[in-house]
mmCIF file of C-alpha atoms in Angstrom:
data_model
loop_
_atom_site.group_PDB
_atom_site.id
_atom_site.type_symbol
_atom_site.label_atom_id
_atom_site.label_comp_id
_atom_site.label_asym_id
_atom_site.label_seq_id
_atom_site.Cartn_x
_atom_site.Cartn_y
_atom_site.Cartn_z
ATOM 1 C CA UNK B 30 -28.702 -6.640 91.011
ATOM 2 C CA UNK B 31 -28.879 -7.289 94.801
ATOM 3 C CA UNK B 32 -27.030 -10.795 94.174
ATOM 4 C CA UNK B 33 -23.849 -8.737 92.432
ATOM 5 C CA UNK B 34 -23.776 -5.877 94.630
ATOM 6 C CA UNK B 35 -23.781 -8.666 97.962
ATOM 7 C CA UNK B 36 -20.788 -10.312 95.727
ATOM 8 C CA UNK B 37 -18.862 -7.245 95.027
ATOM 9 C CA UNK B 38 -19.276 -6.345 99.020
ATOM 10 C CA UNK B 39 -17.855 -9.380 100.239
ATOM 11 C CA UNK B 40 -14.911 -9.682 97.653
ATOM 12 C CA UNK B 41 -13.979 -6.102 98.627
ATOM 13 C CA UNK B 42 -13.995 -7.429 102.241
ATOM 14 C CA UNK B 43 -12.017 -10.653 101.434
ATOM 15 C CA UNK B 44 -9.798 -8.824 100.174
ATOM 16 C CA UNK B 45 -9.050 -5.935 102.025
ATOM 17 C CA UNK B 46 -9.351 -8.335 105.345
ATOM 18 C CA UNK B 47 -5.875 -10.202 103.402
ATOM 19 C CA UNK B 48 -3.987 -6.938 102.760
ATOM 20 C CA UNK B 49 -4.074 -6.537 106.441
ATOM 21 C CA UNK B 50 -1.217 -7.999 108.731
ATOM 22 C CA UNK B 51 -2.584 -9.246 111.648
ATOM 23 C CA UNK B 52 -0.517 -7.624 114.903
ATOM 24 C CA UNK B 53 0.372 -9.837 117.435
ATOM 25 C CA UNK B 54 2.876 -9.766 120.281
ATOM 26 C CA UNK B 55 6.501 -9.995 120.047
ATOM 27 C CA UNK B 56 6.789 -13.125 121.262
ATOM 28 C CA UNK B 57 4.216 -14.932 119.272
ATOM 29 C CA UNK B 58 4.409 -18.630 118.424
ATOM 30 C CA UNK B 59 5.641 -17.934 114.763
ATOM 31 C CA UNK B 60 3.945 -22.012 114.011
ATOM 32 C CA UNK B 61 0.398 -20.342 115.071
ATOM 33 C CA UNK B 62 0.606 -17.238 113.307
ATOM 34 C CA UNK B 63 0.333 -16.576 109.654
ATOM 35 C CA UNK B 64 2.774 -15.164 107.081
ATOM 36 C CA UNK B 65 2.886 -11.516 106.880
ATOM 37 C CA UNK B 66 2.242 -10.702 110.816
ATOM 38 C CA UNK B 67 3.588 -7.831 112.377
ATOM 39 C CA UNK B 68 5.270 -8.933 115.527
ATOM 40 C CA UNK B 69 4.334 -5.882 117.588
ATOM 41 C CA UNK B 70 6.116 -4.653 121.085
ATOM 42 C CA UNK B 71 3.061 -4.207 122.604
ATOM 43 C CA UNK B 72 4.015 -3.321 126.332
ATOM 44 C CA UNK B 73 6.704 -1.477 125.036
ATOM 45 C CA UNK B 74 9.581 -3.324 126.467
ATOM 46 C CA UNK B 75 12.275 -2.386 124.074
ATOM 47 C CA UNK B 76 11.824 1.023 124.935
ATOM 48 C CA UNK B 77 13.743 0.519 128.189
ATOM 49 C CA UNK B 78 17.082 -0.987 126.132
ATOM 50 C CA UNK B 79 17.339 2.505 124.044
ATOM 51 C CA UNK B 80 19.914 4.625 124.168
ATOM 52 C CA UNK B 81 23.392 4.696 124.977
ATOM 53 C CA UNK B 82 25.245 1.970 127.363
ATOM 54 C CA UNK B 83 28.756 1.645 128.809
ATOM 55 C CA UNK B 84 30.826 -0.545 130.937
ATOM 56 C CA UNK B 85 34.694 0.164 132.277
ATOM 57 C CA UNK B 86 35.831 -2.414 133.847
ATOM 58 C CA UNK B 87 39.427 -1.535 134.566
ATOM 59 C CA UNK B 88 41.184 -1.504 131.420
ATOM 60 C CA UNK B 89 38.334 -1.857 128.625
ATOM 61 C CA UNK B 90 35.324 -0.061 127.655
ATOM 62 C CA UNK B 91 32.494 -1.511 126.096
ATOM 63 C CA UNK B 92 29.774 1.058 124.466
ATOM 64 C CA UNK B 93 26.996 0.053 122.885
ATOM 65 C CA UNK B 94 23.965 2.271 120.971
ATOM 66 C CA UNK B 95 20.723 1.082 120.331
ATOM 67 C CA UNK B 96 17.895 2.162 118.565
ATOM 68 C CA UNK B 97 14.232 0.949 118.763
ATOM 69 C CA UNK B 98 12.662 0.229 115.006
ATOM 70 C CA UNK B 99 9.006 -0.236 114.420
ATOM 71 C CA UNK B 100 7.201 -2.497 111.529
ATOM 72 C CA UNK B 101 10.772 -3.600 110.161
ATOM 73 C CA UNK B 102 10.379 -6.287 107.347
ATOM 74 C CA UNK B 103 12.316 -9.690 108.264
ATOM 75 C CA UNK B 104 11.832 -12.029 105.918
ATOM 76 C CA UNK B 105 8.114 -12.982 105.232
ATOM 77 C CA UNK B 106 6.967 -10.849 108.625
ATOM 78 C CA UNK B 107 6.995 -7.421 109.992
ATOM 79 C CA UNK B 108 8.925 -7.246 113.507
ATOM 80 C CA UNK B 109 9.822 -4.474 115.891
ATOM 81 C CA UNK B 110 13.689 -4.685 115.997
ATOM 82 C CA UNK B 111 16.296 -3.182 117.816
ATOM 83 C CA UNK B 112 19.270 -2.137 116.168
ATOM 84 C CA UNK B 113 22.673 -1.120 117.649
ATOM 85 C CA UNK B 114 26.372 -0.550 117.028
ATOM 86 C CA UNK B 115 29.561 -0.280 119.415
ATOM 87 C CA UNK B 116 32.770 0.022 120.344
ATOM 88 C CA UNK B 117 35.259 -1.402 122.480
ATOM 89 C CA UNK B 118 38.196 0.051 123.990
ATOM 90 C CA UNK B 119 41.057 -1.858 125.848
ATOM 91 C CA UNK B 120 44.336 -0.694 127.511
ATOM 92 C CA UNK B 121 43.321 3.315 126.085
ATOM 93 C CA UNK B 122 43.583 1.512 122.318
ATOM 94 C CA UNK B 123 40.342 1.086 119.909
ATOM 95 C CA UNK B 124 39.913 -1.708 119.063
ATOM 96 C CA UNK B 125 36.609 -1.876 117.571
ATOM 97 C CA UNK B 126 34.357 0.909 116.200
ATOM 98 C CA UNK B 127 31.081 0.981 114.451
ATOM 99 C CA UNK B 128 29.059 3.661 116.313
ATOM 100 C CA UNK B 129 28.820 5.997 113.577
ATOM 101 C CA UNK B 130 25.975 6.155 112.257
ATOM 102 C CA UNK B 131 22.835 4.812 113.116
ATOM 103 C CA UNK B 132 20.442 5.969 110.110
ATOM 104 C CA UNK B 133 20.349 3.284 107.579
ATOM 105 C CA UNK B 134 17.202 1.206 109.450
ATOM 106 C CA UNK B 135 18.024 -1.997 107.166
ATOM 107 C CA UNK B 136 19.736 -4.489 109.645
ATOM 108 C CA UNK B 137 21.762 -5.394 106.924
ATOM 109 C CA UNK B 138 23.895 -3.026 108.026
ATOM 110 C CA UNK B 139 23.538 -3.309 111.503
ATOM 111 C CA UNK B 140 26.305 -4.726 114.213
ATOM 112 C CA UNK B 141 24.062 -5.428 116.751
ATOM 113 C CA UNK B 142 20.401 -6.222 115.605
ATOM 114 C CA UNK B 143 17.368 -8.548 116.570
ATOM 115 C CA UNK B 144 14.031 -8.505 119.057
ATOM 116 C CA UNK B 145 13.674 -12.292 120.224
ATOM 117 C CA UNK B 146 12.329 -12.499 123.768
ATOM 118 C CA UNK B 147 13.446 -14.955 126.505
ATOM 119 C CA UNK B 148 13.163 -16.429 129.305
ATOM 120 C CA UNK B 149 15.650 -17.261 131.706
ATOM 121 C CA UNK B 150 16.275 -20.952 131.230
ATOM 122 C CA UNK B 151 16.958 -20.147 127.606
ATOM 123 C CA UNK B 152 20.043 -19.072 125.727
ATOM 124 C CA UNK B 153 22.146 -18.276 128.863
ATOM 125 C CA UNK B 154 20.650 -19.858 131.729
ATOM 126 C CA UNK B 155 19.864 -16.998 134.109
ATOM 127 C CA UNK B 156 19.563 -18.179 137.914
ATOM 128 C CA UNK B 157 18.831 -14.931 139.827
ATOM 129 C CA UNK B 158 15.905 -14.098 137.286
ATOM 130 C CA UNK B 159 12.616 -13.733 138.397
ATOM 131 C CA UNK B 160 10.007 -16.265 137.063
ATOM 132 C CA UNK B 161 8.654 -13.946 134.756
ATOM 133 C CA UNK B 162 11.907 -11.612 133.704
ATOM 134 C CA UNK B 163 12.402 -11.745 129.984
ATOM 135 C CA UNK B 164 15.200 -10.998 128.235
ATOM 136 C CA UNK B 165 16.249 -9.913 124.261
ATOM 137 C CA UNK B 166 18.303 -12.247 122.618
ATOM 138 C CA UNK B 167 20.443 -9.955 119.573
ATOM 139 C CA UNK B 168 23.127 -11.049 117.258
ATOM 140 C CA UNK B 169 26.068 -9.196 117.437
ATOM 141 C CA UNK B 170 29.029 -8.911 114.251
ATOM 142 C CA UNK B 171 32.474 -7.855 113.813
ATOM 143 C CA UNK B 172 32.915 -6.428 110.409
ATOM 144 C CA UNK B 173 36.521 -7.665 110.261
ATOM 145 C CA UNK B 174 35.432 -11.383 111.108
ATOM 146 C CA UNK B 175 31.964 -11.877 109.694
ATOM 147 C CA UNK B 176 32.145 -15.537 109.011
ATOM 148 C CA UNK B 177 32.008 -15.487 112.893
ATOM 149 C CA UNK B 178 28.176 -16.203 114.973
ATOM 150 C CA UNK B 179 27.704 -14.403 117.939
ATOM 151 C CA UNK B 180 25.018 -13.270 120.149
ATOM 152 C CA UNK B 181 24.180 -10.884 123.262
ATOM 153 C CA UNK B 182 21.489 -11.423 125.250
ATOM 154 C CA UNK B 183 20.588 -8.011 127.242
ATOM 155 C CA UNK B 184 19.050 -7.981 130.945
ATOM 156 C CA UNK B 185 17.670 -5.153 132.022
ATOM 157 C CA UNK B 186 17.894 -4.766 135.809
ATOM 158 C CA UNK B 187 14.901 -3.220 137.141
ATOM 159 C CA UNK B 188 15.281 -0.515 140.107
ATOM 160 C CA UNK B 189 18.363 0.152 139.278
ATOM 161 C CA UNK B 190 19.516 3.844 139.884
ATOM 162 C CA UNK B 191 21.078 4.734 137.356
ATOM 163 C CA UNK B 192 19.522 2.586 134.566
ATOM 164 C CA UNK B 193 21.356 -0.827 134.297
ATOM 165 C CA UNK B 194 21.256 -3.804 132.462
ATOM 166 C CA UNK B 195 23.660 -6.528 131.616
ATOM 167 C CA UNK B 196 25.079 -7.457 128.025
ATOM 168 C CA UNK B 197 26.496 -11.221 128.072
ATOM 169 C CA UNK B 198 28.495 -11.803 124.530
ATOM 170 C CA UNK B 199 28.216 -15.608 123.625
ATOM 171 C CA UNK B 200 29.557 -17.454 120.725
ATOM 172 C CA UNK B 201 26.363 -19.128 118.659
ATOM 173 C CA UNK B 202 29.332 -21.833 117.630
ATOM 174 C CA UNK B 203 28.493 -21.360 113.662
ATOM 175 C CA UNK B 204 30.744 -19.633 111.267
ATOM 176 C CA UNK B 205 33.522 -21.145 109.326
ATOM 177 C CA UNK B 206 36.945 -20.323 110.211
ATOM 178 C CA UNK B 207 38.649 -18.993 106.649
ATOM 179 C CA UNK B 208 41.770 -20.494 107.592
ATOM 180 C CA UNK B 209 43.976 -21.539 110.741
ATOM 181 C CA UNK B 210 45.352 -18.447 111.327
ATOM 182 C CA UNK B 211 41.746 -16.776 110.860
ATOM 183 C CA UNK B 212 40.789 -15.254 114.812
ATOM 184 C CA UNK B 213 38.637 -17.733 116.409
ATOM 185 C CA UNK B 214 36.609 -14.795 118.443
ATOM 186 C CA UNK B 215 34.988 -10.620 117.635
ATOM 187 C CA UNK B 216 37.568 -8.310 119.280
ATOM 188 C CA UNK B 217 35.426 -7.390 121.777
ATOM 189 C CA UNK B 218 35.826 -10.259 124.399
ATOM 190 C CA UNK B 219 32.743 -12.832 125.270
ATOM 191 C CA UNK B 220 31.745 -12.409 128.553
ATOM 192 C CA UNK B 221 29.392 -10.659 130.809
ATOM 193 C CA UNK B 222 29.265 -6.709 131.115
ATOM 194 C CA UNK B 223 27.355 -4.251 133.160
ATOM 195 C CA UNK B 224 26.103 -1.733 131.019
ATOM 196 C CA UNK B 225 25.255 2.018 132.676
ATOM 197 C CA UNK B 226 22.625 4.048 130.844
ATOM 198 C CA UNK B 227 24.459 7.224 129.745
#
């Protein structure tokens, strides 16, 4: 009786030990960690992107939303994610809108999603970084052009008063053009912005 009740301990145990996803940080190896993990923000650094950004530079106005999610399932893991939307405003004309609104957590549905850390020799090389700044890496979509692959990579500058951070638009170079008079870029120009918390 001892023998089956030491069994049915340890099987209970197994198994309730697999159910579990093991948390580790955001920025785990994902060759070195099993399926099912929950890639975890664990010093909270996507806290500091949330909320509501804008740039005017002259003309145009970027603004951009974004939204911290916790334990969102990508794929085979669990991930915190940040999710966003935006607009973009040139010469006092929209030309780009998907602010409203930000409910629907699936990133599906999501212009601006992701929560890949970097460093600063990756993606855009970053030469005024510190040694240790890391930055998110996001895609971002255009609804109107979604066979297009873009990313923006979001830097948030530390002592800044008010809250700052950069936003640098990039093409990933993937996509296939529809045709040859298909636009070649989102309506909201690549480039570099400097985003003011709101």
């Amino acid at each position: 009786m001892k023998h089956i009740l030491n069994l049915v301990i340890i099987t209970i145990t197994f198994f309730s030990c697999k159910a579990q996803s093991p948390i580790v940080a955001i920025d785990a190896s994902r060759s070195a960690t099993p399926d099912g993990a929950y890639y975890k923000d664990l010093n909270n650094e996507f806290n500091k992107f949330e909320g509501v950004w804008k740039s005017t530079d002259g003309n145009s106005e970027l603004t951009i939303v974004l939204q911290k999610v916790e334990q969102l399932q990508v794929r085979n893991d669990y991930r915190d994610y940040l999710i966003g939307e935006y607009k973009y405003i040139e010469n006092e004309m929209e030309l780009i809108n998907t602010i409203p609104p930000i409910q629907d957590i699936n990133t599906e549905t999501h212009n601006i999603g992701g929560g890949y850390i970097i460093n600063s020799n990756v993606s855009i090389p970053c030469d005024d970084c510190t040694p240790n700044e890391r930055r998110l890496d996001l895609y971002i979509s255009d609804p109107e052009r979604d066979y297009l692959s873009a990313s923006i990579v979001l830097r948030y500058l530390e002592g800044s008063n008010p809250e700052q951070m950069t936003a640098t638009i990039i093409s990933d170079g993937g996509g296939m053009i529809p045709n040859e008079n298909s636009p070649t870029e989102l309506r909201v120009p690549y480039g570099e912005y400097l985003m003011v918390k709101q």
